[in-house]
Short mmCIF file of N, CA and C in Angstrom, two decimals:
data_model
loop_
_atom_site.label_atom_id
_atom_site.label_comp_id
_atom_site.label_asym_id
_atom_site.label_seq_id
_atom_site.Cartn_x
_atom_site.Cartn_y
_atom_site.Cartn_z
N UNK B 1 -83.42 0.83 63.73
CA UNK B 1 -83.15 2.23 63.46
C UNK B 1 -83.62 3.30 64.38
N UNK B 2 -84.80 2.88 64.86
CA UNK B 2 -85.32 3.88 65.77
C UNK B 2 -84.42 3.92 67.29
N UNK B 3 -83.99 2.72 67.61
CA UNK B 3 -83.33 2.53 68.92
C UNK B 3 -81.96 3.23 68.71
N UNK B 4 -81.46 3.08 67.56
CA UNK B 4 -79.97 3.64 67.41
C UNK B 4 -80.13 5.15 67.22
N UNK B 5 -81.13 5.68 66.64
CA UNK B 5 -81.22 7.16 66.62
C UNK B 5 -81.53 7.84 67.99
N UNK B 6 -82.61 7.05 68.73
CA UNK B 6 -82.69 7.46 70.21
C UNK B 6 -81.33 7.42 71.03
N UNK B 7 -80.60 6.37 70.77
CA UNK B 7 -79.28 6.37 71.53
C UNK B 7 -78.32 7.43 71.15
N UNK B 8 -78.41 7.95 69.72
CA UNK B 8 -77.59 8.90 69.32
C UNK B 8 -78.03 10.21 69.90
N UNK B 9 -79.44 10.38 70.04
CA UNK B 9 -80.00 11.68 70.74
C UNK B 9 -79.73 11.72 71.96
N UNK B 10 -79.19 10.67 72.86
CA UNK B 10 -78.97 10.59 74.14
C UNK B 10 -80.45 10.47 74.82
N UNK B 11 -81.51 9.98 74.07
CA UNK B 11 -82.85 10.00 74.85
C UNK B 11 -82.80 9.23 76.16
N UNK B 12 -82.09 8.34 76.44
CA UNK B 12 -82.37 7.56 77.86
C UNK B 12 -81.81 8.36 78.74
N UNK B 13 -80.83 9.34 78.59
CA UNK B 13 -80.35 10.08 79.63
C UNK B 13 -81.09 11.51 79.98
N UNK B 14 -82.18 11.67 79.16
CA UNK B 14 -83.05 13.06 79.40
C UNK B 14 -83.61 12.77 80.51
N UNK B 15 -83.63 13.74 81.54
CA UNK B 15 -84.41 13.62 82.54
C UNK B 15 -85.56 14.84 82.58
N UNK B 16 -86.62 14.53 83.54
CA UNK B 16 -87.64 15.53 83.67
C UNK B 16 -86.87 16.97 84.11
N UNK B 17 -87.70 17.96 83.36
CA UNK B 17 -86.94 19.30 83.79
C UNK B 17 -86.93 19.50 85.23
N UNK B 18 -87.78 19.27 86.22
CA UNK B 18 -87.51 19.70 87.60
C UNK B 18 -86.23 19.02 88.08
N UNK B 19 -85.82 17.83 87.58
CA UNK B 19 -84.62 16.91 88.03
C UNK B 19 -83.35 17.61 87.58
N UNK B 20 -83.45 18.09 86.32
CA UNK B 20 -82.18 18.65 85.63
C UNK B 20 -82.50 19.78 84.75
N UNK B 21 -82.19 20.92 85.05
CA UNK B 21 -82.67 22.05 84.38
C UNK B 21 -81.40 22.76 83.69
N UNK B 22 -80.09 22.13 83.64
CA UNK B 22 -79.01 22.57 83.22
C UNK B 22 -79.13 22.99 81.66
N UNK B 23 -78.16 23.81 81.22
CA UNK B 23 -78.29 24.12 79.86
C UNK B 23 -78.17 22.90 79.04
N UNK B 24 -77.38 21.99 79.16
CA UNK B 24 -76.95 20.78 78.32
C UNK B 24 -78.27 20.16 78.35
N UNK B 25 -78.82 19.91 79.48
CA UNK B 25 -80.10 18.95 79.66
C UNK B 25 -81.15 19.88 78.73
N UNK B 26 -81.26 21.06 78.84
CA UNK B 26 -82.47 21.82 78.19
C UNK B 26 -82.19 21.50 76.71
N UNK B 27 -80.85 21.52 76.13
CA UNK B 27 -80.59 21.40 74.78
C UNK B 27 -81.03 20.13 74.42
N UNK B 28 -80.57 19.06 75.02
CA UNK B 28 -80.95 17.70 74.78
C UNK B 28 -82.43 17.37 74.64
N UNK B 29 -83.26 17.96 75.59
CA UNK B 29 -84.64 17.80 75.61
C UNK B 29 -85.22 18.66 74.27
N UNK B 30 -84.70 19.72 73.90
CA UNK B 30 -85.01 20.44 72.78
C UNK B 30 -84.83 19.56 71.59
N UNK B 31 -83.62 19.11 71.40
CA UNK B 31 -83.19 18.20 70.52
C UNK B 31 -84.28 17.06 70.02
N UNK B 32 -84.42 16.43 71.18
CA UNK B 32 -85.25 15.10 71.12
C UNK B 32 -86.73 15.68 70.84
N UNK B 33 -87.24 16.83 71.27
CA UNK B 33 -88.70 17.37 70.90
C UNK B 33 -88.62 17.79 69.57
N UNK B 34 -87.60 18.23 68.98
CA UNK B 34 -87.54 18.65 67.64
C UNK B 34 -87.47 17.51 66.74
N UNK B 35 -86.83 16.26 67.20
CA UNK B 35 -86.99 14.98 66.24
C UNK B 35 -88.21 14.32 66.36
N UNK B 36 -89.05 14.61 67.41
CA UNK B 36 -90.46 14.06 67.61
C UNK B 36 -91.38 14.84 66.67
N UNK B 37 -91.04 16.04 66.15
CA UNK B 37 -92.11 16.98 65.39
C UNK B 37 -92.14 16.50 63.90
N UNK B 38 -91.26 15.55 63.50
CA UNK B 38 -91.31 15.09 62.20
C UNK B 38 -92.68 14.20 61.91
N UNK B 39 -93.53 14.54 61.12
CA UNK B 39 -94.76 13.80 61.02
C UNK B 39 -94.46 12.57 60.50
N UNK B 40 -93.64 12.09 59.59
CA UNK B 40 -93.10 10.84 59.21
C UNK B 40 -92.87 10.01 60.33
N UNK B 41 -92.12 10.46 61.10
CA UNK B 41 -91.54 9.56 62.22
C UNK B 41 -92.88 9.38 63.13
N UNK B 42 -93.72 10.36 63.36
CA UNK B 42 -94.87 9.88 64.17
C UNK B 42 -95.79 8.96 63.57
N UNK B 43 -95.83 9.07 62.27
CA UNK B 43 -96.76 8.15 61.61
C UNK B 43 -96.26 6.58 61.71
N UNK B 44 -94.86 6.61 61.73
CA UNK B 44 -94.05 5.33 61.80
C UNK B 44 -94.16 4.81 63.19
N UNK B 45 -93.88 5.74 64.24
CA UNK B 45 -94.10 5.21 65.58
C UNK B 45 -95.42 4.54 65.84
N UNK B 46 -96.54 5.12 65.27
CA UNK B 46 -97.97 4.68 65.50
C UNK B 46 -98.05 3.50 64.99
N UNK B 47 -97.22 3.05 63.87
CA UNK B 47 -97.40 1.59 62.96
C UNK B 47 -96.54 0.61 63.87
N UNK B 48 -95.30 0.96 64.35
CA UNK B 48 -94.46 -0.11 64.87
C UNK B 48 -94.87 -0.88 66.12
N UNK B 49 -95.69 -0.23 66.86
CA UNK B 49 -96.03 -0.93 68.17
C UNK B 49 -95.03 -0.81 69.41
N UNK B 50 -93.98 0.06 69.24
CA UNK B 50 -92.98 0.13 70.17
C UNK B 50 -93.92 0.58 71.48
N UNK B 51 -94.67 1.62 71.39
CA UNK B 51 -95.24 2.48 72.32
C UNK B 51 -96.89 2.23 72.21
N UNK B 52 -97.58 2.42 73.44
CA UNK B 52 -98.99 2.31 73.35
C UNK B 52 -99.79 3.60 72.94
N UNK B 53 -100.99 3.52 72.61
CA UNK B 53 -101.70 4.76 72.01
C UNK B 53 -101.45 5.85 72.86
N UNK B 54 -101.55 5.89 74.13
CA UNK B 54 -101.41 7.13 74.99
C UNK B 54 -100.10 7.81 74.96
N UNK B 55 -99.02 6.86 74.70
CA UNK B 55 -97.69 7.37 74.45
C UNK B 55 -97.58 7.88 73.09
N UNK B 56 -98.24 7.51 72.16
CA UNK B 56 -98.22 8.11 70.77
C UNK B 56 -99.03 9.54 70.92
N UNK B 57 -100.06 9.55 71.65
CA UNK B 57 -100.74 10.70 71.72
C UNK B 57 -99.82 11.77 72.51
N UNK B 58 -99.19 11.42 73.38
CA UNK B 58 -98.33 12.45 74.11
C UNK B 58 -96.95 12.90 73.20
N UNK B 59 -96.70 11.99 72.19
CA UNK B 59 -95.60 12.54 71.23
C UNK B 59 -96.33 13.38 70.33
N UNK B 60 -97.49 13.03 69.95
CA UNK B 60 -98.10 13.98 69.14
C UNK B 60 -98.14 15.46 69.60
N UNK B 61 -98.66 15.44 71.13
CA UNK B 61 -98.69 16.56 71.74
C UNK B 61 -97.44 17.57 71.64
N UNK B 62 -96.40 16.69 71.79
CA UNK B 62 -95.00 17.45 71.79
C UNK B 62 -94.70 17.96 70.27
N UNK B 63 -95.09 16.89 69.39
CA UNK B 63 -94.92 17.26 67.89
C UNK B 63 -95.66 18.77 67.46
N UNK B 64 -96.81 18.80 68.05
CA UNK B 64 -97.67 19.97 67.48
C UNK B 64 -97.58 21.11 68.47
N UNK B 65 -96.80 20.90 69.40
CA UNK B 65 -96.45 22.19 70.42
C UNK B 65 -95.82 23.38 69.65
N UNK B 66 -96.48 24.60 69.92
CA UNK B 66 -95.83 25.93 69.31
C UNK B 66 -94.51 26.13 69.85
N UNK B 67 -94.13 25.69 71.07
CA UNK B 67 -92.83 26.04 71.83
C UNK B 67 -91.90 24.76 72.10
N UNK B 68 -91.17 24.23 71.11
CA UNK B 68 -90.47 23.03 71.33
C UNK B 68 -89.17 23.32 72.43
N UNK B 69 -88.89 24.64 72.47
CA UNK B 69 -87.94 25.18 73.52
C UNK B 69 -88.29 24.96 74.93
N UNK B 70 -89.55 24.75 75.26
CA UNK B 70 -90.11 24.69 76.64
C UNK B 70 -89.53 23.69 77.35
N UNK B 71 -88.85 23.83 78.24
CA UNK B 71 -88.07 22.74 79.04
C UNK B 71 -89.02 21.64 79.60
N UNK B 72 -90.18 21.88 79.89
CA UNK B 72 -91.17 20.90 80.57
C UNK B 72 -91.89 20.06 79.54
N UNK B 73 -91.64 20.39 78.14
CA UNK B 73 -92.56 19.72 77.03
C UNK B 73 -92.40 18.36 77.20
N UNK B 74 -91.29 17.82 77.36
CA UNK B 74 -91.12 16.24 77.24
C UNK B 74 -91.59 15.62 78.63
N UNK B 75 -91.73 16.29 79.74
CA UNK B 75 -92.04 15.61 81.14
C UNK B 75 -93.19 14.69 81.01
N UNK B 76 -94.43 14.96 80.49
CA UNK B 76 -95.23 14.02 80.55
C UNK B 76 -94.86 12.73 79.92
N UNK B 77 -94.07 12.97 78.80
CA UNK B 77 -93.74 11.64 78.12
C UNK B 77 -92.86 10.76 78.90
N UNK B 78 -91.89 11.47 79.49
CA UNK B 78 -90.69 10.95 80.39
C UNK B 78 -91.30 9.82 81.62
N UNK B 79 -92.43 10.56 81.99
CA UNK B 79 -92.99 9.73 83.12
C UNK B 79 -94.03 8.48 82.71
N UNK B 80 -94.02 8.23 81.47
CA UNK B 80 -94.88 7.22 80.99
C UNK B 80 -94.17 5.81 80.91
N UNK B 81 -94.93 4.98 81.43
CA UNK B 81 -94.16 3.50 81.45
C UNK B 81 -93.64 3.09 80.20
N UNK B 82 -94.39 3.24 79.08
CA UNK B 82 -94.04 2.70 77.82
C UNK B 82 -92.74 3.29 77.39
N UNK B 83 -92.61 4.66 77.65
CA UNK B 83 -91.47 5.40 77.27
C UNK B 83 -90.26 4.86 78.14
N UNK B 84 -90.51 4.86 79.49
CA UNK B 84 -89.49 4.30 80.27
C UNK B 84 -89.02 2.78 80.09
N UNK B 85 -89.91 2.02 79.43
CA UNK B 85 -89.42 0.72 79.10
C UNK B 85 -88.58 0.78 77.73
N UNK B 86 -89.06 1.75 76.76
CA UNK B 86 -88.27 1.79 75.49
C UNK B 86 -86.87 2.33 75.93
N UNK B 87 -86.81 3.39 76.87
CA UNK B 87 -85.53 3.93 77.18
C UNK B 87 -84.60 2.83 77.92
N UNK B 88 -85.10 1.95 78.51
CA UNK B 88 -84.34 0.75 79.18
C UNK B 88 -83.78 0.05 78.19
N UNK B 89 -84.39 -0.19 76.92
CA UNK B 89 -84.16 -0.95 75.80
C UNK B 89 -82.91 -0.11 75.09
N UNK B 90 -83.19 1.17 74.99
CA UNK B 90 -82.16 1.95 74.40
C UNK B 90 -80.96 1.89 75.16
N UNK B 91 -81.04 1.92 76.58
CA UNK B 91 -79.74 2.05 77.19
C UNK B 91 -79.25 0.71 77.23
N UNK B 92 -79.78 -0.42 77.13
CA UNK B 92 -79.08 -1.85 76.96
C UNK B 92 -78.59 -1.97 75.81
N UNK B 93 -79.27 -1.59 74.68
CA UNK B 93 -78.74 -1.72 73.26
C UNK B 93 -77.64 -0.82 72.80
N UNK B 94 -77.65 0.41 73.44
CA UNK B 94 -76.42 1.52 73.18
C UNK B 94 -76.04 1.09 71.79
N UNK B 95 -75.15 2.16 71.55
CA UNK B 95 -74.31 2.07 70.10
C UNK B 95 -73.36 1.07 70.30
N UNK B 96 -73.27 0.24 69.37
CA UNK B 96 -72.21 -0.74 69.08
C UNK B 96 -71.09 -0.17 68.85
N UNK B 97 -70.04 -0.66 69.32
CA UNK B 97 -68.58 -0.30 69.06
C UNK B 97 -68.04 -0.93 67.84
N UNK B 98 -67.88 -0.08 66.57
CA UNK B 98 -67.50 -0.67 65.44
C UNK B 98 -65.98 -1.14 65.55
N UNK B 99 -65.74 -2.39 64.87
CA UNK B 99 -64.41 -2.87 64.99
C UNK B 99 -63.44 -2.44 63.92
N UNK B 100 -64.05 -1.66 63.11
CA UNK B 100 -63.28 -0.99 61.99
C UNK B 100 -64.35 -0.18 61.25
N UNK B 101 -63.89 0.38 60.14
CA UNK B 101 -64.82 0.91 59.24
C UNK B 101 -65.93 0.18 58.65
N UNK B 102 -66.88 0.19 58.67
CA UNK B 102 -68.16 -0.83 58.26
C UNK B 102 -68.44 -0.48 56.87
N UNK B 103 -69.04 -0.97 56.32
CA UNK B 103 -69.64 -0.95 54.79
C UNK B 103 -70.70 0.26 54.87
N UNK B 104 -70.35 1.28 53.98
CA UNK B 104 -71.40 2.27 53.85
C UNK B 104 -72.62 1.70 53.16
N UNK B 105 -73.73 2.41 53.64
CA UNK B 105 -75.01 2.10 52.93
C UNK B 105 -75.01 2.77 51.56
N UNK B 106 -75.67 2.18 50.50
CA UNK B 106 -75.63 2.83 49.26
C UNK B 106 -76.43 4.18 49.30
N UNK B 107 -76.14 5.00 48.30
CA UNK B 107 -76.75 6.43 48.35
C UNK B 107 -77.80 6.26 47.11
N UNK B 108 -79.01 6.75 47.29
CA UNK B 108 -80.08 6.86 46.28
C UNK B 108 -79.65 8.09 45.31
N UNK B 109 -80.54 8.12 44.37
CA UNK B 109 -80.62 9.31 43.44
C UNK B 109 -80.73 10.52 44.05
N UNK B 110 -81.32 10.59 45.18
CA UNK B 110 -81.52 12.06 45.78
C UNK B 110 -80.33 12.44 46.71
N UNK B 111 -79.51 11.59 46.97
CA UNK B 111 -78.13 11.84 47.83
C UNK B 111 -78.52 11.29 49.15
N UNK B 112 -79.47 10.48 49.57
CA UNK B 112 -79.63 9.89 50.85
C UNK B 112 -79.32 8.52 51.05
N UNK B 113 -78.99 7.97 52.15
CA UNK B 113 -78.72 6.56 52.25
C UNK B 113 -79.97 5.99 52.04
N UNK B 114 -80.00 4.90 51.22
CA UNK B 114 -81.14 3.83 51.03
C UNK B 114 -81.72 3.27 52.19
N UNK B 115 -82.96 3.10 52.27
CA UNK B 115 -83.67 2.46 53.44
C UNK B 115 -83.10 0.99 53.52
N UNK B 116 -82.89 0.58 54.49
CA UNK B 116 -82.52 -0.87 54.56
C UNK B 116 -83.78 -1.66 54.31
N UNK B 117 -83.55 -2.84 53.55
CA UNK B 117 -84.61 -3.59 52.99
C UNK B 117 -85.55 -4.15 54.18
N UNK B 118 -84.88 -4.49 55.29
CA UNK B 118 -85.71 -5.01 56.39
C UNK B 118 -86.73 -4.08 57.12
N UNK B 119 -86.42 -2.80 56.98
CA UNK B 119 -87.15 -1.81 57.40
C UNK B 119 -88.22 -1.29 56.58
N UNK B 120 -88.03 -1.62 55.19
CA UNK B 120 -89.08 -1.43 54.18
C UNK B 120 -90.11 -2.37 54.22
N UNK B 121 -89.77 -3.62 54.50
CA UNK B 121 -90.43 -4.80 54.88
C UNK B 121 -91.29 -4.57 56.15
N UNK B 122 -90.88 -4.19 56.97
CA UNK B 122 -91.51 -3.66 58.30
C UNK B 122 -92.62 -2.64 58.12
N UNK B 123 -92.30 -1.80 57.14
CA UNK B 123 -93.42 -0.58 56.74
C UNK B 123 -94.18 -1.20 55.76
N UNK B 124 -94.19 -2.19 55.14
CA UNK B 124 -94.94 -2.96 54.16
C UNK B 124 -94.69 -2.26 52.77
N UNK B 125 -93.46 -1.98 52.58
CA UNK B 125 -92.99 -1.47 51.30
C UNK B 125 -91.99 -2.25 50.55
N UNK B 126 -91.89 -2.23 49.21
CA UNK B 126 -90.99 -2.93 48.37
C UNK B 126 -90.13 -1.79 47.78
N UNK B 127 -89.06 -2.24 47.15
CA UNK B 127 -87.97 -1.40 46.58
C UNK B 127 -88.45 -1.31 44.99
N UNK B 128 -88.61 -0.31 44.47
CA UNK B 128 -88.77 -0.16 42.94
C UNK B 128 -87.44 0.30 42.35
N UNK B 129 -86.94 -0.65 41.75
CA UNK B 129 -85.59 -0.46 41.04
C UNK B 129 -85.70 -0.19 39.69
N UNK B 130 -86.88 0.15 39.17
CA UNK B 130 -87.09 0.48 37.81
C UNK B 130 -87.04 2.04 37.40
N UNK B 131 -86.84 2.81 38.51
CA UNK B 131 -86.70 4.24 38.21
C UNK B 131 -85.35 4.83 38.03
N UNK B 132 -84.62 4.26 36.97
CA UNK B 132 -83.42 5.02 36.58
C UNK B 132 -82.30 4.93 37.30
N UNK B 133 -81.94 3.62 37.80
CA UNK B 133 -80.67 3.38 38.40
C UNK B 133 -80.66 3.44 39.71
N UNK B 134 -81.68 3.99 40.54
CA UNK B 134 -81.61 3.99 42.03
C UNK B 134 -82.73 3.01 42.46
N UNK B 135 -82.62 2.87 43.65
CA UNK B 135 -83.90 2.20 44.22
C UNK B 135 -84.78 3.10 45.14
N UNK B 136 -85.99 2.97 45.09
CA UNK B 136 -86.91 3.90 45.61
C UNK B 136 -88.06 3.01 46.25
N UNK B 137 -88.35 3.36 47.70
CA UNK B 137 -89.60 2.67 48.23
C UNK B 137 -90.74 2.93 47.46
N UNK B 138 -91.55 1.90 47.51
CA UNK B 138 -92.94 2.05 47.05
C UNK B 138 -93.72 1.15 47.75
N UNK B 139 -94.99 1.61 47.83
CA UNK B 139 -96.06 0.82 48.65
C UNK B 139 -96.32 -0.43 47.95
N UNK B 140 -96.48 -1.64 48.73
CA UNK B 140 -96.81 -2.82 48.17
C UNK B 140 -98.33 -2.58 47.45
N UNK B 141 -98.97 -1.55 47.86
CA UNK B 141 -100.45 -1.48 47.16
C UNK B 141 -100.30 -0.79 45.75
N UNK B 142 -99.16 -0.29 45.54
CA UNK B 142 -98.79 0.12 44.03
C UNK B 142 -98.47 -0.69 43.18
N UNK B 143 -99.30 -1.04 42.10
CA UNK B 143 -98.88 -2.20 41.13
C UNK B 143 -98.30 -1.56 39.88
N UNK B 144 -97.93 -0.31 39.96
CA UNK B 144 -97.65 0.53 38.73
C UNK B 144 -96.13 0.41 38.34
N UNK B 145 -95.42 -0.53 39.13
CA UNK B 145 -93.83 -0.45 38.97
C UNK B 145 -93.58 -0.53 37.32
N UNK B 146 -92.92 0.38 36.76
CA UNK B 146 -92.52 0.22 35.45
C UNK B 146 -93.93 0.66 34.48
N UNK B 147 -94.86 1.33 34.99
CA UNK B 147 -95.97 1.88 34.20
C UNK B 147 -95.67 2.67 33.10
N UNK B 148 -96.60 3.17 32.47
CA UNK B 148 -96.18 3.94 31.31
C UNK B 148 -95.53 5.26 31.57
N UNK B 149 -94.79 5.71 30.68
CA UNK B 149 -93.83 6.78 30.97
C UNK B 149 -94.46 7.95 31.05
N UNK B 150 -95.70 8.20 30.31
CA UNK B 150 -96.08 9.44 30.27
C UNK B 150 -97.29 9.74 31.38
N UNK B 151 -97.80 8.47 31.70
CA UNK B 151 -98.75 8.72 32.88
C UNK B 151 -98.22 8.12 34.07
N UNK B 152 -99.11 8.13 35.10
CA UNK B 152 -98.79 7.77 36.61
C UNK B 152 -100.00 6.84 36.87
N UNK B 153 -99.80 5.59 37.55
CA UNK B 153 -100.78 4.69 37.88
C UNK B 153 -100.85 4.94 39.32
N UNK B 154 -100.17 6.17 39.77
CA UNK B 154 -100.05 6.27 41.48
C UNK B 154 -100.47 7.88 41.61
N UNK B 155 -101.09 7.87 42.66
CA UNK B 155 -101.39 9.44 43.15
C UNK B 155 -100.48 9.74 44.28
N UNK B 156 -99.50 10.75 44.21
CA UNK B 156 -98.79 11.12 45.35
C UNK B 156 -99.39 12.03 46.15
N UNK B 157 -99.35 11.63 47.48
CA UNK B 157 -100.14 12.56 48.39
C UNK B 157 -99.35 13.78 48.77
N UNK B 158 -100.00 15.01 48.59
CA UNK B 158 -99.34 16.23 48.71
C UNK B 158 -99.08 16.65 50.14
N UNK B 159 -99.63 15.85 51.00
CA UNK B 159 -99.36 16.13 52.45
C UNK B 159 -98.15 15.23 53.11
N UNK B 160 -97.97 13.88 52.76
CA UNK B 160 -97.08 13.01 53.45
C UNK B 160 -96.28 12.29 52.28
N UNK B 161 -96.48 12.57 51.06
CA UNK B 161 -95.69 12.14 49.76
C UNK B 161 -96.00 10.53 49.77
N UNK B 162 -96.74 9.88 50.20
CA UNK B 162 -96.94 8.60 49.95
C UNK B 162 -97.54 8.24 48.60
N UNK B 163 -97.18 7.21 48.11
CA UNK B 163 -97.81 6.82 46.45
C UNK B 163 -98.85 6.15 46.74
N UNK B 164 -100.02 6.65 46.37
CA UNK B 164 -101.46 5.83 46.74
C UNK B 164 -101.81 5.10 45.19
N UNK B 165 -102.71 4.39 45.35
CA UNK B 165 -103.09 3.80 43.84
C UNK B 165 -103.99 4.98 43.40
N UNK B 166 -103.98 4.96 42.00
CA UNK B 166 -104.58 5.75 41.10
C UNK B 166 -106.01 5.97 41.50
N UNK B 167 -106.77 5.16 41.92
CA UNK B 167 -108.17 5.14 42.11
C UNK B 167 -108.35 5.77 43.59
N UNK B 168 -107.40 6.02 44.42
CA UNK B 168 -107.66 6.49 45.74
C UNK B 168 -108.16 7.80 46.03
N UNK B 169 -109.10 7.99 46.68
CA UNK B 169 -109.55 9.53 46.83
C UNK B 169 -108.79 10.15 48.10
N UNK B 170 -108.65 9.34 49.10
CA UNK B 170 -107.83 9.69 50.39
C UNK B 170 -106.55 8.90 50.37
N UNK B 171 -105.54 9.52 51.10
CA UNK B 171 -104.31 8.85 51.21
C UNK B 171 -104.44 7.75 52.23
N UNK B 172 -103.60 6.65 51.74
CA UNK B 172 -103.74 5.50 52.64
C UNK B 172 -102.98 5.48 53.98
N UNK B 173 -102.11 6.56 54.05
CA UNK B 173 -101.34 6.64 55.23
C UNK B 173 -101.91 7.67 56.26
N UNK B 174 -102.04 8.97 55.75
CA UNK B 174 -102.46 9.89 56.41
C UNK B 174 -103.88 10.27 56.33
N UNK B 175 -104.71 9.63 55.53
CA UNK B 175 -106.00 9.71 55.56
C UNK B 175 -106.59 11.07 54.88
N UNK B 176 -105.56 12.02 54.51
CA UNK B 176 -106.14 13.48 53.95
C UNK B 176 -106.38 13.16 52.37
N UNK B 177 -107.26 14.27 51.94
CA UNK B 177 -107.56 14.06 50.52
C UNK B 177 -106.48 14.19 49.47
N UNK B 178 -106.54 13.53 48.51
CA UNK B 178 -105.39 13.60 47.39
C UNK B 178 -105.84 14.65 46.35
N UNK B 179 -106.19 15.80 46.83
CA UNK B 179 -106.58 16.74 45.67
C UNK B 179 -105.31 17.67 45.35
#
């Protein structure tokens, strides 16, 4: 999923700002920087192991930058060996050419495409199909599937929306307090 999204964003063709400062290149860099600013994505990147800790720190610097339009914001990441290796994979993978209209992914109750089961498995999640007709990801740590209708055996993190066990004080994903 990440490889195809990076391919859609044209990440492998984004050059450092001193090499290409054209308007279209600046737009591509800004689009990529904005994509990096998603906290959920950053948390996922740090768990999947595509990039090393220093690369993740560089993405975090981009994500927390006050000015994502700055042309040089991506330059330190673009120079990193881990990023260049990932971009080589993205280039080689490229978008596959569909032979015809493929099957559409099911839509959940919120109107979004459901997360593929193999991705949920990678993230240590299961699908909760007890919640009224749609499937919804839930942590394997959550043992409350089908819990009492009036009560909740989980605590939803107000920061990252992860469903933690009812006894948790801090979020299992972001580490922030569940107050």
